[in-house]
Short mmCIF file of C-alpha atoms in Angstrom, two decimals:
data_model
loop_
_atom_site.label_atom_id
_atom_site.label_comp_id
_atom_site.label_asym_id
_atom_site.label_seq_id
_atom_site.Cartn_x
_atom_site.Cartn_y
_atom_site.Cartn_z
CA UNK N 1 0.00 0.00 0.00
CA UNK N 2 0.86 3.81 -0.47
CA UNK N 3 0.60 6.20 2.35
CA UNK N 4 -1.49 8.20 0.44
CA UNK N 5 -3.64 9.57 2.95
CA UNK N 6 -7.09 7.49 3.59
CA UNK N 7 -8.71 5.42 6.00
CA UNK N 8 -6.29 2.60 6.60
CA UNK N 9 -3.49 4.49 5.81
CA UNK N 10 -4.41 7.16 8.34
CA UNK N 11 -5.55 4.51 11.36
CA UNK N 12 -2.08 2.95 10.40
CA UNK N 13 0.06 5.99 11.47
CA UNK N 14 -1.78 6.71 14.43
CA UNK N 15 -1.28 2.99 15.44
CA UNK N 16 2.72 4.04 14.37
CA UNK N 17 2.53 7.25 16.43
CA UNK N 18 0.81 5.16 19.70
CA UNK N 19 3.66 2.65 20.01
CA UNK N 20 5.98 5.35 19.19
CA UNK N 21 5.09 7.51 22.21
CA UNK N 22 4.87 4.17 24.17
CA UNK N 23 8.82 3.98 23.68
CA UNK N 24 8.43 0.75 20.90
CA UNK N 25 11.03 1.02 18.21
CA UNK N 26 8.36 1.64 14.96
CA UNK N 27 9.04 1.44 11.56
CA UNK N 28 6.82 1.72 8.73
CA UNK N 29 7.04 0.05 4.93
CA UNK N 30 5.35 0.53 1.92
CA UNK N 31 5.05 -0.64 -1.18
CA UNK N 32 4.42 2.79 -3.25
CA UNK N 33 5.65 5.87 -3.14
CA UNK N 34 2.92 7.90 -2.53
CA UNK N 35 2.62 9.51 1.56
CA UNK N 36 1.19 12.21 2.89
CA UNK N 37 2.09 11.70 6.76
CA UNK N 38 5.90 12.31 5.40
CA UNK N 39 6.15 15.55 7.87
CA UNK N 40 4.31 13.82 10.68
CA UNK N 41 6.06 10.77 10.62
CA UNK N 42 9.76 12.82 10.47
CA UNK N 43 8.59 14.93 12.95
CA UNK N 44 8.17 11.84 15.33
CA UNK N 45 11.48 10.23 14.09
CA UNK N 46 9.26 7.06 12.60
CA UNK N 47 11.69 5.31 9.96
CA UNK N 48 9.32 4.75 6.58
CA UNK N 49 11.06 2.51 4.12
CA UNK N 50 9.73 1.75 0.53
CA UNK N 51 9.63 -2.03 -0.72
CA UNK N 52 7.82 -2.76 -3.88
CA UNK N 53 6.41 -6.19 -3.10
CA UNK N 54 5.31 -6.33 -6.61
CA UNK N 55 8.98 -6.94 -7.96
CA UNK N 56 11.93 -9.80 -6.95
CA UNK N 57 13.98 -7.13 -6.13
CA UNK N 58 11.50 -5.74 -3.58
CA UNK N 59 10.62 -8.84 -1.98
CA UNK N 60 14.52 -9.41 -1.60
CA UNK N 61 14.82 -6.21 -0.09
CA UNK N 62 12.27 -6.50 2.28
CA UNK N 63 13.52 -10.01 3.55
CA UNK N 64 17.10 -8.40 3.68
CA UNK N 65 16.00 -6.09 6.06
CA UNK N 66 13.78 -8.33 8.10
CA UNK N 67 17.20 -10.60 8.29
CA UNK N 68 18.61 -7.94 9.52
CA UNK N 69 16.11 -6.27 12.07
CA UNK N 70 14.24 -8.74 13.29
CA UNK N 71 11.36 -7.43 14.30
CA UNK N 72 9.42 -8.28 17.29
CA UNK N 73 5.60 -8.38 15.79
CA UNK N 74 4.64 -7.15 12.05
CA UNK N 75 1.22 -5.62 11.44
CA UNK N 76 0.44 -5.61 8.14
CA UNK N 77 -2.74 -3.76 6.63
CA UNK N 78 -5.17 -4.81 3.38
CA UNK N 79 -4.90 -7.80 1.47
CA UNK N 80 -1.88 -7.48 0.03
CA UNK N 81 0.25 -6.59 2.55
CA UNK N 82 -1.26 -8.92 4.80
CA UNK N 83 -0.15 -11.54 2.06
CA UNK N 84 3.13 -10.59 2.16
CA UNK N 85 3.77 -10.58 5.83
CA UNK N 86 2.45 -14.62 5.43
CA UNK N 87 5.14 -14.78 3.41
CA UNK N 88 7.60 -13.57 5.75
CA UNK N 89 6.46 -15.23 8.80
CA UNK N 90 6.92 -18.38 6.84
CA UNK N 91 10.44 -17.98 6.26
CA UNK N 92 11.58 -15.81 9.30
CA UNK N 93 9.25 -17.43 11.90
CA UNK N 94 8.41 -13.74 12.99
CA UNK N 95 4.53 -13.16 14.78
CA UNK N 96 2.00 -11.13 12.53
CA UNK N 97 -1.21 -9.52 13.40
CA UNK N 98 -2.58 -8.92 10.10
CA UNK N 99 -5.60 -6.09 9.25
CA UNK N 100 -9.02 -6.77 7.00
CA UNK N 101 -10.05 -3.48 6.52
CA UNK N 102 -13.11 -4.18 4.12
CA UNK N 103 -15.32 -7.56 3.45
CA UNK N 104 -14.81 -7.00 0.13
CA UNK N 105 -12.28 -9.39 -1.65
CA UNK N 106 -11.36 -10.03 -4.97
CA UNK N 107 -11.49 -13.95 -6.95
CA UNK N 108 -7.48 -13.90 -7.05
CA UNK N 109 -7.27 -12.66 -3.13
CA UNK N 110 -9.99 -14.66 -2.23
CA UNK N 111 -8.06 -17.77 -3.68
CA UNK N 112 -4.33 -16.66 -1.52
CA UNK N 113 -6.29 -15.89 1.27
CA UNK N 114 -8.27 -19.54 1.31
CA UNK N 115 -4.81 -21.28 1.27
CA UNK N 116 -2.77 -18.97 3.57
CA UNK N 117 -5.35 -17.87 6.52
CA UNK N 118 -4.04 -20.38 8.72
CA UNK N 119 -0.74 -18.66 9.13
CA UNK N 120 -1.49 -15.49 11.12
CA UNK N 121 -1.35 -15.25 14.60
CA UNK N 122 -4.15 -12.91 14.96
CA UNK N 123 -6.25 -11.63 12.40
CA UNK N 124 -7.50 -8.07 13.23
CA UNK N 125 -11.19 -6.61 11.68
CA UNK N 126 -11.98 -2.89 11.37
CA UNK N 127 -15.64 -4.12 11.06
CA UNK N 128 -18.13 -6.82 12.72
CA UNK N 129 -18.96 -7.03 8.79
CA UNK N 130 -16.08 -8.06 7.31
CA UNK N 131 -15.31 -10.62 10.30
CA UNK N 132 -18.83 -12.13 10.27
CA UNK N 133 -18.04 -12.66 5.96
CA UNK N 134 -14.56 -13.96 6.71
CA UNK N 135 -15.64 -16.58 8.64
CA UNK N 136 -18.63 -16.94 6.53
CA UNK N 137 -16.09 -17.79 3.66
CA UNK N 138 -13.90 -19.55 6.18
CA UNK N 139 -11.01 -17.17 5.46
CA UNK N 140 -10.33 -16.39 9.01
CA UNK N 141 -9.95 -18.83 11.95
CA UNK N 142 -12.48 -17.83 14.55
CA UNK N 143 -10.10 -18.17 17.47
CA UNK N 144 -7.61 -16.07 16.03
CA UNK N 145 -10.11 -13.00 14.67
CA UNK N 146 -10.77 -9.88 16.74
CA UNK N 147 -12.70 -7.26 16.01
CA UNK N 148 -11.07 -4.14 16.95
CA UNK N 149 -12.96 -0.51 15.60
CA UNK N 150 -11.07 2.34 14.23
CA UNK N 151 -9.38 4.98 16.32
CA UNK N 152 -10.57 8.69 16.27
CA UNK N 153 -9.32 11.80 17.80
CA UNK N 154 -12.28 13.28 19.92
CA UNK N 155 -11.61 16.33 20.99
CA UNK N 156 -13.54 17.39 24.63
CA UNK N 157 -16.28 19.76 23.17
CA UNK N 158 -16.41 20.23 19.72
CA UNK N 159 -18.03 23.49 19.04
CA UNK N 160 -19.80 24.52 15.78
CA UNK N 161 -19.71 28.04 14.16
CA UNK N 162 -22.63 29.49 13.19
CA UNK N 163 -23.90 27.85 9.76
CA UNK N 164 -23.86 29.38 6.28
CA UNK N 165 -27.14 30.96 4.38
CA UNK N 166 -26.73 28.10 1.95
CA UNK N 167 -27.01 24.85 3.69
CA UNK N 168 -23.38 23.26 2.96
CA UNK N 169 -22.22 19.91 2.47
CA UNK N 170 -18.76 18.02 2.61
CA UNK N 171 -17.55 14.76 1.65
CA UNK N 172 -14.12 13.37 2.46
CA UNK N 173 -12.88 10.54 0.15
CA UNK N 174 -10.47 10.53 -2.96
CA UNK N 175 -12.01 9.79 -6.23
CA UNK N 176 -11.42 6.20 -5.80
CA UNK N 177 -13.98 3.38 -7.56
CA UNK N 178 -14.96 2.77 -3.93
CA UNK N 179 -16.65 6.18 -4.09
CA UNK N 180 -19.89 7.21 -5.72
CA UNK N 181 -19.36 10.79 -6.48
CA UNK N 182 -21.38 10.58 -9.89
CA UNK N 183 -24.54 10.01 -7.49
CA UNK N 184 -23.50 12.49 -5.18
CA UNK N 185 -23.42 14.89 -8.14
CA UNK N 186 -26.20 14.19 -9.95
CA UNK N 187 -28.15 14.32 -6.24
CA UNK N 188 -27.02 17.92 -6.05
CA UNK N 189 -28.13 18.99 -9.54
CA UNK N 190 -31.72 17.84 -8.77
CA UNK N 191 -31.29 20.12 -5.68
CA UNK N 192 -30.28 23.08 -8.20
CA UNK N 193 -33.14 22.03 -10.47
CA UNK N 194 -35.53 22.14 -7.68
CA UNK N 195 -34.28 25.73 -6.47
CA UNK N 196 -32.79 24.43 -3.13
CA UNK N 197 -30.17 26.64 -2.00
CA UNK N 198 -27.58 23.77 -1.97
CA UNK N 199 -23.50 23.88 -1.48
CA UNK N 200 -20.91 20.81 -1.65
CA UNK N 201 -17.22 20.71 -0.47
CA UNK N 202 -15.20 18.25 -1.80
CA UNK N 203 -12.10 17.01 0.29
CA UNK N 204 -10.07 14.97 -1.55
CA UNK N 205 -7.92 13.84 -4.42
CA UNK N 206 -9.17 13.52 -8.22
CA UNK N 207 -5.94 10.98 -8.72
CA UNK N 208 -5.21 12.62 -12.09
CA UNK N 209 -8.29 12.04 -13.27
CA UNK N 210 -10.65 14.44 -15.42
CA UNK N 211 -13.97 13.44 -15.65
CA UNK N 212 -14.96 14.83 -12.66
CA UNK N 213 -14.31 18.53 -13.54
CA UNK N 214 -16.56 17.41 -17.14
CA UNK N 215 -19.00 15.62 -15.64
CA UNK N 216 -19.76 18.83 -13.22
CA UNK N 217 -19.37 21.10 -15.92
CA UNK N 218 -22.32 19.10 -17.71
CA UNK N 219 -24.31 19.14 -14.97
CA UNK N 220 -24.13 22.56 -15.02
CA UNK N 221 -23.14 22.49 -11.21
CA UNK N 222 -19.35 23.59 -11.41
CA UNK N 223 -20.05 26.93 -9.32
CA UNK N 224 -21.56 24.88 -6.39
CA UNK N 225 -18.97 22.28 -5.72
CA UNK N 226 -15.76 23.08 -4.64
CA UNK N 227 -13.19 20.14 -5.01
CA UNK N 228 -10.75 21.34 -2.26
CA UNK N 229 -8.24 17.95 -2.98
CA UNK N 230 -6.17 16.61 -0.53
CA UNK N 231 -6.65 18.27 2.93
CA UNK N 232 -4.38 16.90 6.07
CA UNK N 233 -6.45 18.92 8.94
CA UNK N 234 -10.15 18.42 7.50
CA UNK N 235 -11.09 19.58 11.17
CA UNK N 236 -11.07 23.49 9.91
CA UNK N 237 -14.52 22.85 7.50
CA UNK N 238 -16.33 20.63 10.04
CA UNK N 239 -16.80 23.79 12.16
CA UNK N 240 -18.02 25.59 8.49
CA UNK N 241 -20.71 23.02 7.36
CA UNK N 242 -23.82 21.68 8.33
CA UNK N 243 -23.91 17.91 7.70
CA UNK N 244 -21.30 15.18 5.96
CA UNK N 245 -22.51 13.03 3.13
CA UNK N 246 -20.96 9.84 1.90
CA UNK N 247 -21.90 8.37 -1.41
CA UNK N 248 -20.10 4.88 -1.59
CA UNK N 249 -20.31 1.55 -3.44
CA UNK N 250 -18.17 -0.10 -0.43
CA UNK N 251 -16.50 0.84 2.87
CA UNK N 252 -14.70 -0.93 5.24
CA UNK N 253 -15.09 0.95 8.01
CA UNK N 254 -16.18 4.79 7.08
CA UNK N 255 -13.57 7.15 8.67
CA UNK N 256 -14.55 10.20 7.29
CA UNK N 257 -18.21 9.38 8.81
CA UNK N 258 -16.54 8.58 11.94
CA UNK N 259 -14.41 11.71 12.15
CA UNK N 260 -17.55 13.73 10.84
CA UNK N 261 -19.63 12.47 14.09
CA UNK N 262 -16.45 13.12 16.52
CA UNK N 263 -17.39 16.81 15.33
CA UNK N 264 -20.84 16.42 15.84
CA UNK N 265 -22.15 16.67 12.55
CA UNK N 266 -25.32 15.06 11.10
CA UNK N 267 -24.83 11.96 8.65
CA UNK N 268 -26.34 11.17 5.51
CA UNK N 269 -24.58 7.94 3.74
CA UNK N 270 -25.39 5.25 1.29
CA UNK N 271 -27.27 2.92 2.70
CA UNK N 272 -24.87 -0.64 2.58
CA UNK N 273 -24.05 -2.51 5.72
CA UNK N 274 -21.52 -1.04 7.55
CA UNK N 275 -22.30 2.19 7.48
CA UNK N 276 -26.06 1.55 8.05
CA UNK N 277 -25.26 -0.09 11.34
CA UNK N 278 -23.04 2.42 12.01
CA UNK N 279 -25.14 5.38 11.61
CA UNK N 280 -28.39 3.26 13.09
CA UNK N 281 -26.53 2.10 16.00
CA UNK N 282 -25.64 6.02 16.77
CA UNK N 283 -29.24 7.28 15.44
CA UNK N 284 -26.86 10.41 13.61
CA UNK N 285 -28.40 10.62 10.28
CA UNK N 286 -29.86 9.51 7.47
CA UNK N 287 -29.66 6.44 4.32
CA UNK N 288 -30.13 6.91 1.08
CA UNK N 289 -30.39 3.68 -1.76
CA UNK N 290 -27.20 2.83 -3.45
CA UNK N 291 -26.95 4.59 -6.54
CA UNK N 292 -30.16 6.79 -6.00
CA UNK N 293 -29.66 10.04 -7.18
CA UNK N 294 -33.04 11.18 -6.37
CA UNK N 295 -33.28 9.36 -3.10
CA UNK N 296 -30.17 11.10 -2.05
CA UNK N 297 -31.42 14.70 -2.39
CA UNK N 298 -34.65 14.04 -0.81
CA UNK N 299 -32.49 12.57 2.13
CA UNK N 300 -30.84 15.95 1.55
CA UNK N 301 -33.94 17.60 1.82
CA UNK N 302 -34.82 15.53 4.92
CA UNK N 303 -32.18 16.46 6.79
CA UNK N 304 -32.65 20.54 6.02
CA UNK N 305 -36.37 20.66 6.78
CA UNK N 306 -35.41 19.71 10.77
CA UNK N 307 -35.67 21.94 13.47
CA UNK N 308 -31.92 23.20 14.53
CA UNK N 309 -32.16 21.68 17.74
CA UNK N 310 -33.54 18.11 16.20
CA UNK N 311 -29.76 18.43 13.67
CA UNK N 312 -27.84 19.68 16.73
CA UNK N 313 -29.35 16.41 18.40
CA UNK N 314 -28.19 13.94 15.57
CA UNK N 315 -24.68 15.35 16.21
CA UNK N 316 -24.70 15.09 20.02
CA UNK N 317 -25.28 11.32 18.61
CA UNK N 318 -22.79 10.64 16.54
CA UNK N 319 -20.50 12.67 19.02
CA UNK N 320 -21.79 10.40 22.45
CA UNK N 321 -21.29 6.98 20.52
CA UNK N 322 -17.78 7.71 18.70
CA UNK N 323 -16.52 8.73 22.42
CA UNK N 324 -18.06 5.14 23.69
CA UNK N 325 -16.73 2.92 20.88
CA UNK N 326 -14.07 4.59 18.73
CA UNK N 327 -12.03 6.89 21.27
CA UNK N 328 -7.65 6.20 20.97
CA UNK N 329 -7.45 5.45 24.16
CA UNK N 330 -10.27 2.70 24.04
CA UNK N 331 -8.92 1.49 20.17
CA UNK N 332 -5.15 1.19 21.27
CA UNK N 333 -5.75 -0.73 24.43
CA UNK N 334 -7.47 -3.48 22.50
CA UNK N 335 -4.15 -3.26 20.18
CA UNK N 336 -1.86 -3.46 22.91
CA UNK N 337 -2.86 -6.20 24.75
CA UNK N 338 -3.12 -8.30 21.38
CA UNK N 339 0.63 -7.79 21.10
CA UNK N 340 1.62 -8.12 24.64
CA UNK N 341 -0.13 -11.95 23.40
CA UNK N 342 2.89 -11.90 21.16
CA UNK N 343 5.63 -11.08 22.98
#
């Protein structure tokens, strides 16, 4: 994996920074060159080294340097990362917690996984979901398989400025083919159509790609969203908008919805498993159908029609049950007793 900044990546350099402050000798290895935590991670005197597992030369580097370090316990995040550490606890005998960080899982992976499971020493799920489909698919060994949630930074009391005239929007999530921004878009032109005073900020990276400056530009919606890209403290616009909205195809577990709720705003997501439990569970927001453009901005619609106080109230959710089950504090204890399991 790259470091380039997103869910995993991010809950995988706080887990760096934890053991780091703990006094634990942390390194961190990727596979691309991409990183966005380059600052942070210098800052904290983290070594990050780059092995392309994709190539023999990268695979000989990486056992070259496990030769040489030794490492006490590897954690190794998405599939094929988590194949790779298999790999090296077969030939250096060293203990690996490995990470499933979405139920979703490719023929090919599905296949490595299958014959390879048996090898970790403790499988780690973001998600109930994804564990409850892993052992569904008997890809996990139930005695080895712990759930543990992602960790968020909650600050004490999280106070909102005063909203805009035109209710605003933001979604967090690089244009990825996880993400439904299409629907997202077309969900705001209806809005426009319809005469709803209706703003979206975008935080994240296009990845190169152009279609989605066209596609707004033929919705005739360019002057309403505001594709911001990458943004390392989103913190600064959850203070400057009035609700979070995810449009997904799949999620592992939905940081940005989780970090949106630590700052008590209102949800409104696609309505697949995860984050329907997730935003059920908290009673935050709202669910639209997958792929529902219409559905969406009526959701939209739902959510501006409330009373103040009755918004105000779905973020005092979110904010109550992301303190209960997602604080660090909470997160990294479950993490560090796993490895003291190890050691």
């Amino acid at each position: 994996m790259s470091l380039a900044k997103g869910g995993a990546e991010n809950q995988l350099v706080r887990l760096a920074l934890y053991y780091k402050k703990k006094g634990y000798e942390v390194t961190i290895i990727q596979t691309f060159p991409e990183n966005d935590f380059v600052d942070e991670l210098t800052k904290n005197q983290i070594d990050n080294l780059e092995f392309r597992y994709n190539s023999p030369n990268g695979i000989r580097g990486l056992f070259s340097f496990i030769k040489k370090n030794r490492p006490d316990v590897i954690i190794s995040f998405m599939f094929a990362a988590n194949l790779v550490a298999r790999a090296v606890k077969f030939r250096f005998k060293t203990p690996i917690i490995t990470s499933v960080r979405s139920e979703k899982i490719s023929k090919l992976y599905n296949f490595l996984y299958r014959i390879s499971y048996k090898i970790d020493d403790f499988t780690v799920f973001n998600s109930a979901v994804s564990l409850s489909v892993f052992r569904e698919k008997h890809l996990t060994l139930q005695k080895k398989s712990i759930y543990i949630p992602n960790a968020i930074i909650i600050d004490a009391l999280p106070v909102l400025e005063s909203k805009n005239s035109v209710f605003t929007l933001i979604s967090i999530a690089h244009f990825r083919p996880a993400k439904d921004y299409k629907t997202l878009f077309e969900a705001i032109k209806i809005l426009n159509d319809q005469n709803v005073p209706i703003k979206l900020i975008v935080l994240g990276k296009t990845l190169g790609q152009e279609w989605p400056d066209i596609f707004l530009e033929k919705l005739g919606i360019k002057d309403l969203v505001e594709i911001k890209g990458y943004v390392p403290y989103p913190k600064e616009y959850f203070s400057k908008v009035d609700a979070l909205v995810l449009s997904t195809f799949w999620e592992g577990t939905p940081n940005a919805i989780l970090e949106a709720m630590a700052n008590k705003l209102p949800i409104i997501s696609t309505d697949i498993t995860v984050c329907n439990k997730l935003i059920t569970n908290a009673k935050c927001g709202f669910l639209s159908a997958p792929q529902d453009a219409l559905d969406l901005s009526l959701k939209i619609q739902e959510l501006m029609a409330l009373p103040e106080t009755e918004r105000e109230m779905l973020g005092t959710n979110g904010y109550n049950y992301t303190v209960e089950h997602y604080s660090e504090n909470i997160v990294y204890e479950q993490w560090e007793k796993l490895i003291d399991n190890l050691l």
